[in-house]
Coordinates of C-alpha atoms in Angstrom, one line a residue:
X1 CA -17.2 55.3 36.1
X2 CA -17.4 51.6 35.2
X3 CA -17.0 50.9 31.3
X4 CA -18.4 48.0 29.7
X5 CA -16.3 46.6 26.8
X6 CA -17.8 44.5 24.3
X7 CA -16.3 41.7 22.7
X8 CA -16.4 41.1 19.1
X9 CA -16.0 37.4 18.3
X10 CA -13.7 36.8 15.9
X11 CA -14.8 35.2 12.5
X12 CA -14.9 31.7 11.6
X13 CA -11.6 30.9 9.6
X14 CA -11.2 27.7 7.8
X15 CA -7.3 27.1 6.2
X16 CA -7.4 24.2 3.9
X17 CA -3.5 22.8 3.4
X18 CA -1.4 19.9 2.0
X19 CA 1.9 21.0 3.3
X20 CA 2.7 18.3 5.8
X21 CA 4.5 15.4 5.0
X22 CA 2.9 13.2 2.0
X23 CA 0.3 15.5 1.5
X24 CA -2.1 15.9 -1.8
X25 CA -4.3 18.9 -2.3
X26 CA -5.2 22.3 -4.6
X27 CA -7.8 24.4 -3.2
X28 CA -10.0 25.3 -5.9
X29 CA -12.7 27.4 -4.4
X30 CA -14.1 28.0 -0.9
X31 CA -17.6 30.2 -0.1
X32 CA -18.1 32.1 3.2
X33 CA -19.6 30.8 6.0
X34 CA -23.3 31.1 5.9
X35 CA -24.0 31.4 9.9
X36 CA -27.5 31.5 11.6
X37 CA -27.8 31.6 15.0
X38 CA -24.6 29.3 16.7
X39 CA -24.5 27.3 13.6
X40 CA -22.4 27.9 10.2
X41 CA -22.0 26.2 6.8
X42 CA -19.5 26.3 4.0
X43 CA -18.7 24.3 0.6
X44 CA -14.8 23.8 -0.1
X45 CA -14.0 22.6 -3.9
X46 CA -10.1 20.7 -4.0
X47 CA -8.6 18.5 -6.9
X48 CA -6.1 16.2 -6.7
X49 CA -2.8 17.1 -7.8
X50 CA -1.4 14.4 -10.6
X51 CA 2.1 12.6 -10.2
X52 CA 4.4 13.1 -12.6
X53 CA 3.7 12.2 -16.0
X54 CA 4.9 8.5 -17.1
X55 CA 6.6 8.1 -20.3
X56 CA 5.9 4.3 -19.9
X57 CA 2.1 4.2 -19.2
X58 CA 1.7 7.6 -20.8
X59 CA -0.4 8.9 -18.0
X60 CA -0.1 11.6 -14.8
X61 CA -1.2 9.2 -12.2
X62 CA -3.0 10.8 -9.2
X63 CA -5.8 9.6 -6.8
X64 CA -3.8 9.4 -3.3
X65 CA -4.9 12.8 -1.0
X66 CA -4.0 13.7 1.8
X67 CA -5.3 17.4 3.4
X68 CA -5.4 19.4 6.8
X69 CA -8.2 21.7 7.6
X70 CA -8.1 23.6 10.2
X71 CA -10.6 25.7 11.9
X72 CA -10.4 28.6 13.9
X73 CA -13.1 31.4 15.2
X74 CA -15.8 29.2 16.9
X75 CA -16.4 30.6 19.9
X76 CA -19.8 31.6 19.6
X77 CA -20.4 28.8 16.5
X78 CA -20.9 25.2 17.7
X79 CA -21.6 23.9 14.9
X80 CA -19.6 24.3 11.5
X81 CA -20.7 22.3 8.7
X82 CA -18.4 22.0 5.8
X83 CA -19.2 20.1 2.6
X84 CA -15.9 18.8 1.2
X85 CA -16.1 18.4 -2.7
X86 CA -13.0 16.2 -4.8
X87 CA -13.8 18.1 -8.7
X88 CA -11.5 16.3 -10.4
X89 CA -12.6 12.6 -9.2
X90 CA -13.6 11.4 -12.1
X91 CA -10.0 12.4 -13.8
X92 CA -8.2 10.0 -11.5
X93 CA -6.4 7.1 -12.6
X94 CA -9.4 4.7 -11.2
X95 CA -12.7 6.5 -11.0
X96 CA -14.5 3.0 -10.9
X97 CA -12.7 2.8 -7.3
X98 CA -15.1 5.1 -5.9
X99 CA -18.2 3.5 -4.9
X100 CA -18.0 1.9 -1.7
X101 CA -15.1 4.1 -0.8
X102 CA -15.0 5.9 2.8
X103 CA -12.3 8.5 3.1
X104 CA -10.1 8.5 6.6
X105 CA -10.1 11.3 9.0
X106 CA -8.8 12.5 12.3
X107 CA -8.5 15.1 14.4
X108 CA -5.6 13.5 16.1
X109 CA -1.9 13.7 15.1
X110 CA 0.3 11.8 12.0
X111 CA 2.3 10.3 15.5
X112 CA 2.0 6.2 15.6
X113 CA 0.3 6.9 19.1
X114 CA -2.9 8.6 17.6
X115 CA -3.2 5.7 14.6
X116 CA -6.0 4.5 17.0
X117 CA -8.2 7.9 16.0
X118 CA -8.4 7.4 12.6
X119 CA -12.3 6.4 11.7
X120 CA -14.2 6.6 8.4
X121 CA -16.5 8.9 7.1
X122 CA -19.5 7.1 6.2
X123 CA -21.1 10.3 4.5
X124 CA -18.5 9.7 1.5
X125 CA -20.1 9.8 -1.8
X126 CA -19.4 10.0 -5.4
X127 CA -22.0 13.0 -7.3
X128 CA -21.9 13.4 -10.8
X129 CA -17.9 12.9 -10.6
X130 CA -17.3 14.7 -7.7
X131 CA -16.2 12.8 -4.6
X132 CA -17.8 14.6 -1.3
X133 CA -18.4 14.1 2.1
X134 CA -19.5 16.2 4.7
X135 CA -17.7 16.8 8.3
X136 CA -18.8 18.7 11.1
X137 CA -15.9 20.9 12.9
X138 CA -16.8 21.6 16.7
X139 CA -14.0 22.9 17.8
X140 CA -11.1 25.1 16.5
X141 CA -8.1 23.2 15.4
X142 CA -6.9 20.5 12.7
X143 CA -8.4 17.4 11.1
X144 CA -6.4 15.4 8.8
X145 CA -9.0 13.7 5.5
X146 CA -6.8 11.0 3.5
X147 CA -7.8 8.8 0.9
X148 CA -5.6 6.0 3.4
X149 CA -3.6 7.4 6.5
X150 CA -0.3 9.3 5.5
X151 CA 3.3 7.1 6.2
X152 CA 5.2 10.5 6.5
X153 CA 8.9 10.4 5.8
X154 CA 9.8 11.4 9.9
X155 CA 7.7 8.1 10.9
X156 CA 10.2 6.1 8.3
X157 CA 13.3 7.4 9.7
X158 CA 11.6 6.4 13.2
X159 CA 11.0 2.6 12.2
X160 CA 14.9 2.4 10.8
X161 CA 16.1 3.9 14.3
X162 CA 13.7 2.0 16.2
X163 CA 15.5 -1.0 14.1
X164 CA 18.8 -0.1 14.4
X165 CA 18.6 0.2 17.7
X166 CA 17.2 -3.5 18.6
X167 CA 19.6 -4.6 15.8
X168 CA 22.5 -2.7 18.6
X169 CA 21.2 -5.0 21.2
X170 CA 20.7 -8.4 19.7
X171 CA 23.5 -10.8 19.8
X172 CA 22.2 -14.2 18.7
X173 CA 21.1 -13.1 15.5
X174 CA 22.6 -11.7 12.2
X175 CA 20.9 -8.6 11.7
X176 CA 21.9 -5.5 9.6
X177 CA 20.7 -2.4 8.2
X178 CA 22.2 -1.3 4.9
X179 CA 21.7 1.3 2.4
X180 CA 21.3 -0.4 -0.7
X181 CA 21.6 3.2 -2.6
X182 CA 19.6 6.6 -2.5
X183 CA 16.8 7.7 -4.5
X184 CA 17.0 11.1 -7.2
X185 CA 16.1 13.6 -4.3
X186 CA 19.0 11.5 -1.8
X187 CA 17.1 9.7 0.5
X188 CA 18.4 6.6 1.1
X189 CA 17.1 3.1 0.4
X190 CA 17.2 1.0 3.4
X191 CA 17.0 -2.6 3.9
X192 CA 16.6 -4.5 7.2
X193 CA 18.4 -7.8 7.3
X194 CA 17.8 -10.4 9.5
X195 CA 18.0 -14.1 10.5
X196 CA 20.7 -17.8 9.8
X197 CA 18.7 -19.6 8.0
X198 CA 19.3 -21.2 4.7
X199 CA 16.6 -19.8 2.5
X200 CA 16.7 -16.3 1.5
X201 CA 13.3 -14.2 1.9
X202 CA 12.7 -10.5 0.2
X203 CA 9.7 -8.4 1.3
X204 CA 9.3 -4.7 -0.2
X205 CA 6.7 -2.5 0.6
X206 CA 5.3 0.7 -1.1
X207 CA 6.6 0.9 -4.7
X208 CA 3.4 3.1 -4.7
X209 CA 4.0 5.7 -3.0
X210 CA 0.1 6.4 -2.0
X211 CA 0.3 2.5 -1.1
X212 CA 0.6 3.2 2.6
X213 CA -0.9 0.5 4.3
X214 CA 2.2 -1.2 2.7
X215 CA 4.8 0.7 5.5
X216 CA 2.1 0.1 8.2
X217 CA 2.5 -3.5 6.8
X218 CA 6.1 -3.2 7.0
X219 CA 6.2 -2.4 10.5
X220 CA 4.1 -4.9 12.2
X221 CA 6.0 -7.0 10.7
X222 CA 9.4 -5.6 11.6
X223 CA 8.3 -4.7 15.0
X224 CA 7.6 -8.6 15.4
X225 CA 10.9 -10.1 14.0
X226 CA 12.9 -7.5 16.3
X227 CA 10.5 -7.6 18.9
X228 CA 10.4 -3.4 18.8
X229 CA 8.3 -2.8 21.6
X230 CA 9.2 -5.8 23.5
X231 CA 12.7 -4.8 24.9
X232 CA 13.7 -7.3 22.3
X233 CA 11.6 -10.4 22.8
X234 CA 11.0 -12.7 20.2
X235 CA 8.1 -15.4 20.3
X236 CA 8.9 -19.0 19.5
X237 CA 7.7 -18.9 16.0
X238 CA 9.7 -16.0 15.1
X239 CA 12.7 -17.5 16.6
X240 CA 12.2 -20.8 14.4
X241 CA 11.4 -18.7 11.6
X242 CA 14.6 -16.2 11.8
X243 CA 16.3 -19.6 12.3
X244 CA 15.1 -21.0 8.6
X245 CA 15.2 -17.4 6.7
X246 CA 17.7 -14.7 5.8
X247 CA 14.7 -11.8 5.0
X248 CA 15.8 -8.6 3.4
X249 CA 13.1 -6.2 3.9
X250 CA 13.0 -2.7 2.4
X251 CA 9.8 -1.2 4.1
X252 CA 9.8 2.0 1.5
X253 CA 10.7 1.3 -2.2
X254 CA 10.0 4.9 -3.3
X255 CA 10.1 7.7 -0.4
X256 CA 10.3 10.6 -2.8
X257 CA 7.2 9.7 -4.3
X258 CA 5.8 9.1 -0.5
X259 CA 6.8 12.9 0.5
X260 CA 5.6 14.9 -2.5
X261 CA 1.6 12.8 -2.0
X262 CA 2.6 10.7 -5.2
X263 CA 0.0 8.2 -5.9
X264 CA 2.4 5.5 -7.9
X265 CA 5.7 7.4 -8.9
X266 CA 8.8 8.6 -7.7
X267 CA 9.4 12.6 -8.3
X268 CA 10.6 11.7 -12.1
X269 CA 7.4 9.9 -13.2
X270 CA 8.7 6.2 -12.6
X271 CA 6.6 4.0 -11.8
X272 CA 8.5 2.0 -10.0
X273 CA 6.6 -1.8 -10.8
X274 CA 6.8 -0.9 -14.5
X275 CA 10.8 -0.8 -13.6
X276 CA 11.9 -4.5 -13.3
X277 CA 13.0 -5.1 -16.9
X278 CA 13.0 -3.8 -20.3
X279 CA 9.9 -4.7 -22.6
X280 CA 10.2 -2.0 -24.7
X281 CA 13.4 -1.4 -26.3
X282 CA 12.6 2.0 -26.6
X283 CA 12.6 2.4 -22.8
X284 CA 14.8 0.7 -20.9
X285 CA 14.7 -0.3 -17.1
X286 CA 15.5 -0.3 -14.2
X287 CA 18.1 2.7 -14.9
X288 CA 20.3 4.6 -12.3
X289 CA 18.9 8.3 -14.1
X290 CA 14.7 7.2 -13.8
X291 CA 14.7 4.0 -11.3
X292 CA 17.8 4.1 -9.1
X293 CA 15.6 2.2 -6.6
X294 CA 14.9 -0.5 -8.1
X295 CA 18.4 -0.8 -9.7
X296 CA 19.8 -1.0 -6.6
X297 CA 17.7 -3.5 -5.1
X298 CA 17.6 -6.0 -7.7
X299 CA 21.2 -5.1 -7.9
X300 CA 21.2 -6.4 -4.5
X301 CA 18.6 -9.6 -4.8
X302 CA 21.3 -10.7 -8.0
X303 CA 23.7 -11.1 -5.2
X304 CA 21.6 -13.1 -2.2
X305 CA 19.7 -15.0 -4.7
X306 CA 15.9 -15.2 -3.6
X307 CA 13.9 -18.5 -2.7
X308 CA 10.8 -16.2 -1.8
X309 CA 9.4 -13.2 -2.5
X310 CA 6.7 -11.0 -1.3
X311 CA 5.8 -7.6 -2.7
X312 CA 3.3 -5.5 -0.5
X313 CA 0.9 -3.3 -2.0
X314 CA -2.8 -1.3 -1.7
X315 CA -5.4 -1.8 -4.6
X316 CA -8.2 1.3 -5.4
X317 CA -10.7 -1.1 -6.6
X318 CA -11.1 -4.2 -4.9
X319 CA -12.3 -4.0 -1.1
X320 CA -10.8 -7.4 0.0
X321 CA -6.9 -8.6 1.1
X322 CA -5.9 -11.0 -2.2
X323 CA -2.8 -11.9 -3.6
X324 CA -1.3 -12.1 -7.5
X325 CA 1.5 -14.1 -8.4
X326 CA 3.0 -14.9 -11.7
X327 CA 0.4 -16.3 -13.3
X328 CA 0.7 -17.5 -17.4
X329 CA 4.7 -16.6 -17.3
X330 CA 7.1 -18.9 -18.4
X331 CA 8.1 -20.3 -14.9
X332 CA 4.3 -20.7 -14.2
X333 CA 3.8 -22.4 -17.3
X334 CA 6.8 -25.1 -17.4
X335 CA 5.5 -27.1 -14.6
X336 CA 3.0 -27.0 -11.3
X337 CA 5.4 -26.4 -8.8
X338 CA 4.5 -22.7 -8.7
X339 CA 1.0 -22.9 -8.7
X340 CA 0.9 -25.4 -6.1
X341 CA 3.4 -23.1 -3.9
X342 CA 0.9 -20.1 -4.7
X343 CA -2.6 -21.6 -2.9
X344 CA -0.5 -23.6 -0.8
X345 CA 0.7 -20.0 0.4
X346 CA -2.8 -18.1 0.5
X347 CA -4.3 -21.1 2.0
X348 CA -1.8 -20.5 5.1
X349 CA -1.6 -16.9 5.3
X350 CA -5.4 -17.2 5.6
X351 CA -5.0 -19.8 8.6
X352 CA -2.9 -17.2 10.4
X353 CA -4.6 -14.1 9.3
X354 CA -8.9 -14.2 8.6
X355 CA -8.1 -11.0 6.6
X356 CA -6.7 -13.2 3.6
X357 CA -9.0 -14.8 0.8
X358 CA -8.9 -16.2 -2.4
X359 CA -11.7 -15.7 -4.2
X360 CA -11.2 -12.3 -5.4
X361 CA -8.6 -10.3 -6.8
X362 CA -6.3 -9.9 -9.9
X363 CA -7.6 -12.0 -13.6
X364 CA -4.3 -13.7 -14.4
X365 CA -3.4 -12.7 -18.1
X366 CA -4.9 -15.1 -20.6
X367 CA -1.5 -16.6 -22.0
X368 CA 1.9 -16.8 -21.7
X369 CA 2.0 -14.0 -24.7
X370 CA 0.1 -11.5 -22.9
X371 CA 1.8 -12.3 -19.6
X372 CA 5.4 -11.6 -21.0
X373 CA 4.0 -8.1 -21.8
X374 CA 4.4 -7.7 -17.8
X375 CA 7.9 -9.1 -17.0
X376 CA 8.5 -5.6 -16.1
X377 CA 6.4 -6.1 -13.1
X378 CA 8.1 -7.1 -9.9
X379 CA 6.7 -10.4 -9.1
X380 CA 7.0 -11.8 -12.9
X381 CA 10.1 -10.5 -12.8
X382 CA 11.9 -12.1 -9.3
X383 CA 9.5 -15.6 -10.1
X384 CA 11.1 -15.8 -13.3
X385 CA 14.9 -14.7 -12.6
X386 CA 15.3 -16.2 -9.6
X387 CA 12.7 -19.9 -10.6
X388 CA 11.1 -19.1 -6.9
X389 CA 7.8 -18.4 -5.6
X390 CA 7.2 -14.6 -6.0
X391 CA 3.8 -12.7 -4.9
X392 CA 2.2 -9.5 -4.8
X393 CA 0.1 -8.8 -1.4
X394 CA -2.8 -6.0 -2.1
X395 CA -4.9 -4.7 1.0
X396 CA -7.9 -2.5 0.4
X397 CA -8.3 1.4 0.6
X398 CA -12.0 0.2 1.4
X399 CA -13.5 -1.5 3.7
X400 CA -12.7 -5.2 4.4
X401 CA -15.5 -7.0 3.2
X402 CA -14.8 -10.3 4.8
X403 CA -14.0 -8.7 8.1
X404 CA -16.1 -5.8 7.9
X405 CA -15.6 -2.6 10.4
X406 CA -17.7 0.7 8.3
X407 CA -16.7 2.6 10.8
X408 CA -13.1 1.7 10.8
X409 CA -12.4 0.3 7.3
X410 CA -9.1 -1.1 6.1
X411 CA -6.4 0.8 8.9
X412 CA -3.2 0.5 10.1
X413 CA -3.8 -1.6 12.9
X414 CA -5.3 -4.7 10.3
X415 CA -2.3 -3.7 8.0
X416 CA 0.4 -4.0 10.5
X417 CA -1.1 -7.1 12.3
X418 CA -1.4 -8.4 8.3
X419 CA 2.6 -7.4 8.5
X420 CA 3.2 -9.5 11.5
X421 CA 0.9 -12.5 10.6
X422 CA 3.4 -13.3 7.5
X423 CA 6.1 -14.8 10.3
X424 CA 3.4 -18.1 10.5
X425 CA 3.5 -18.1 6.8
X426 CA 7.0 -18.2 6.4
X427 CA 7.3 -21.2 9.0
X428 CA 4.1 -23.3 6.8
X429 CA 6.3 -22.6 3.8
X430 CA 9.8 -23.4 4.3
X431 CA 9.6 -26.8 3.8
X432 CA 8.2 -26.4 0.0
X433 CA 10.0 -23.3 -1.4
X434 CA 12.8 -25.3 -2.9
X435 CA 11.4 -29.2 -2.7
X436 CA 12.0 -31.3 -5.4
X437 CA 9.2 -33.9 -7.5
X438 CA 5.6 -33.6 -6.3
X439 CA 6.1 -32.4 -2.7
X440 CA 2.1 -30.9 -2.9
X441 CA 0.6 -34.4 -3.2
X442 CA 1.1 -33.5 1.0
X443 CA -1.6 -30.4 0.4
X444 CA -5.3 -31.3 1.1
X445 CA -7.4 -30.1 -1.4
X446 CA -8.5 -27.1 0.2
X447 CA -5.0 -25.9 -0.6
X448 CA -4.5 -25.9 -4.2
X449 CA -4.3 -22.5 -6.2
X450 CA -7.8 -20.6 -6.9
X451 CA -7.9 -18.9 -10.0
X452 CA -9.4 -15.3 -8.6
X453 CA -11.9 -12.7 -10.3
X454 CA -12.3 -9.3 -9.8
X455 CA -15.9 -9.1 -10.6
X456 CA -17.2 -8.6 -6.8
X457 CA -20.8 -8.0 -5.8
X458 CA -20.9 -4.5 -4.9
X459 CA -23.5 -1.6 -5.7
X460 CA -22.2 0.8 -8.2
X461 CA -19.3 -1.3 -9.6
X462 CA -19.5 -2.0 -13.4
X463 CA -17.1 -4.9 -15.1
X464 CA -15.1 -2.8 -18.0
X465 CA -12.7 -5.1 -19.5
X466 CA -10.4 -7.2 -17.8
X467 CA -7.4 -5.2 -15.8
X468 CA -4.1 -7.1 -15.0
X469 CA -1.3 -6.2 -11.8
X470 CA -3.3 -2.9 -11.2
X471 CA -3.0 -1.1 -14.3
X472 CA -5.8 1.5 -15.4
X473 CA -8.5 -0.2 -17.2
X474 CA -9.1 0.9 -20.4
X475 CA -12.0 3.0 -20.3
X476 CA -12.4 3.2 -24.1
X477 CA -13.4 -0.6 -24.0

C-alpha cells in the first residue's frame, strides 16, 4: 500500500558570528523565534568588543563592528524579522557619532566584485544607548552588517600581488615594492614605490585599523598610478604626475589591528597616530616593542626625505570628506607658506573630486602650546621634521552630506575614486611644494586656507567641547 510521509520543516536557525576576517562582535543574548503563520520575529542583543587598552590615551577603544548572520530553516517562513540591538553603544569611544549613522550590509561576499551590494540600512537608530536596526532575512544564507565594509587581510595581500605584478611588467618606470619591516604578529609592512620625479610624495592609509575606507582609498589610487585593471595603461596625467613624484605609499599602516576588528590599535594597544614622537617622557615612541610600524616607516621617510605628505583616514563624527593639517605648530606658525599650500591643496582636490569641502572638519588647536601637545600625531609630526606640507584626509562612516546617496552612504566606490582623484592634485601642486618667497600671490582668492569647524547642522548632534585630530571628546566637559 501507498504511504504518505510527512515532512517536518526544519526550524528557523539564526548563527550570529565575527569570525571572518576583521570582524567585531559578542553575542549577548538571542530570543526564539516568535512565528505566526509564514512569518517569524526575533531580537538579537551584541556588544562591541574593545581594542586593546592604551597606556597612552588610557582608554580600550572600540566602535568598528563587523558581524555575519546567517539564517537557515525558512522553508515554510518568508518572512524573518530580526531586531539587531548594539548594548554597549553608548560605551564606545564616540557615542556622539551615532545620530545620523546608517550601518552597511550585504548579502553578497567580502570579494572586491560584490563591493557594488553593499547598501545602507536606513532603519538605524540610536534608543536609549542602544544602537538598533531592523533587517528582514528572506532567504537562508549570510548577510554581513559593518559599521563601514570590512578591508580583510586576503583582499590586502591581493592589492600587493595585483601590484607586484604590473610592477613585473612596466619598464619605463621605477617602481618597487618593499617591506619596510613587519608588525608584532609578523605581517609585513609594505610600501609601493613608484615614479622619476624630483619631489618625493608619502601617502599611508589606515593607522586605524576600523578606518577602512582608507585601503579602499588606497586602491583606487594604486589601481590608477599602475593602471591595475588596465593591462597597464596609464592616462596622461598620471604619466606627467609619476614623471614629477617619487610616491611611497603604504596602503595598511596597522594590519594586525585590521584582522582582530580593532577600531584604532594594533594587537598591543598602540595607537598608531599617538606613535610619531615622544611627548611624554614617560612613554616613549615610535618603539620597535609597541609601534614597530611606525618605526619602520619613519625610519624609512628619514631616508627619502618628504616634500608632501598625505595621511588617509575615516572620522565617526563628522559626515563630510575634510582635511586637517598642521595647524598652530611651529612650522605653521613661522611663516604662511604652509597655510597657503594647505587651501591651495583643498581648493584643488575639490576641483577634481566634488566630495572634498572646506567648511567643516577638525578646530585647529588654539596655540602653538596646545598644538605641540600633538607632535606625536603624524601630520605635525612629518610637516615639522621634514618643513613640508603634511595633511590628514578623513572620509565619513556616514553619509556624504554634500553628495548625498541615503541609500548608499559613504562606500568604497566614492573612497577609491577619492583615492584615484589625488593624481590631479598632485599635478596642481608640484609647482608650490618647495617654491621659494610668495609663490601664492598666483592663488585667487577662492584658494586661501579656510579655518574649519566641526559644529555641523545635524539633528541629534550636541557641541561638547572642542575635539582636536580625532581624539575622544571629553565627555566630563
Amino acid at each position: 500500500p501507498l504511504t504518505m510521509t510527512s515532512v517536518v520543516a526544519p526550524p528557523i536557525k539564526l548563527s550570529i558570528t565575527a569570525s571572518h576576517d576583521g570582524g567585531n562582535i559578542q553575542l549577548v543574548s538571542q530570543t526564539e523565534p516568535i512565528i505566526s503563520g509564514r512569518t517569524a520575529k526575533c531580537t538579537v542583543k551584541l556588544n562591541i568588543k574593545p581594542d586593546v587598552y592604551t597606556d597612552f590615551e588610557k582608554i580600550a577603544h572600540m566602535q568598528y563592528f563587523s558581524i555575519r548572520s546567517f539564517v537557515s530553516g525558512l522553508e515554510d517562513i518568508k518572512i524573518f524579522n530580526v531586531t539587531y540591538v548594539i548594548d554597549n553603544a553608548d560605551k564606545v569611544s564616540y557615542p556622539e557619532a551615532w545620530p545620523g549613522t546608517t550601518i552597511c550590509e550585504t548579502s553578497g561576499s567580502l570579494e572586491p566584485s560584490d563591493d557594488h551590494l553593499w547598501k545602507r540600512n536606513l532603519s538605524t537608530k540610536i534608543v536609549d544607548g542602544k544602537l538598533t536596526w531592523q533587517h528582514v532575512h528572506t532567504t537562508n544564507g549570510s548577510t554581513f552588517f559593518s559599521y563601514f565594509p570590512p578591508y580583510t587581510y586576503n583582499r590586502h595581500l591581493k592589492l600587493i600581488a595585483d601590484c607586484a605584478s604590473s610592477i613585473a611588467s612596466e619598464r619605463d618606470i621605477n617602481y618597487k615594492i618593499e617591506a619596510l619591516g613587519q608588525t608584532l604578529q609578523g605581517r609585513e609592512i609594505e610600501c609601493i614605490v613608484v615614479g622619476n620625479g624630483d619631489k618625493i610624495a608619502w601617502v599611508i592609509h589606515r593607522q586605524h585599523p576600523g578606518e577602512t575606507m582608507a585601503e579602499f582609498f588606497a586602491e583606487g589610487l594604486l589601481h590608477r598610478i599602475l593602471g591595475i585593471g588596465k593591462d597597464g595603461d596609464l592616462d596622461d596625467i598620471t604619466k606627467k604626475v609619476l614623471d614629477q613624484y617619487r610616491i611611497y605609499i603604504v596602503p595598511c599602516m596597522c594590519p594586525d589591528g585590521a584582522v582582530l576588528g580593532h577600531l584604532r590599535t594594533n594587537n598591543v594597544g598602540a595607537n598608531l597616530n599617538r606613535e610619531w614622537a615622544t611627548v611624554n617622557p614617560e612613554y616613549i615612541a615610535p618603539s620597535m616593542e609597541r609601534s614597530p610600524e611606525v618605526y619602520a616607516v619613519l625610519k624609512k621617510m628619514d631616508e627619502t626625505g618628504c616634500d608632501f605628505f598625505l595621511d588617509v583616514h575615516g572620522d565617526e563624527e563628522l559626515p563630510y570628506v575634510f582635511l586637517s593639517g598642521a595647524e598652530k605648530t611651529p612650522l605653521w606658525e613661522e611663516s604662511e607658506r604652509l597655510k597657503y599650500l594647505h587651501g591651495y591643496f583643498v581648493s584643488c582636490y575639490q576641483r577634481a573630486n566634488s566630495d572634498i569641502q572646506k567648511a567643516i572638519g577638525y578646530p585647529p588647536p588654539d596655540s602653538t602650546e596646545d598644538a605641540l601637545k600633538y607632535m606625536n600625531v603624524a601630520t605635525n609630526q612629518v610637516s615639522n621634521r621634514f618643513k613640508c606640507l603634511g595633511l590628514t584626509l578623513e572620509m565619513p562612516y556616514k553619509d556624504c552630506e554634500t553628495n548625498s546617496d541615503p541609500s548608499v552612504g559613504w562606500s568604497p566606490e566614492r573612497s577609491k575614486q577619492l583615492g584615484s582623484s589625488l593624481v590631479e592634485t598632485l599635478d596642481s601642486m608640484h609647482p608650490y611644494l618647495r617654491a621659494e618667497g610668495e609663490f601664492w600671490t598666483e592663488f585667487s582668492d577662492g584658494d586661501h586656507y579656510v579655518e574649519p569647524t566641526d559644529n555641523f547642522k545635524e539633528d541629534g548632534f550636541i557641541m561638547l567641547t572642542k575635539r582636536f585630530y580625532s581624539d575622544v571628546r571629553p565627555h566630563d566637559a
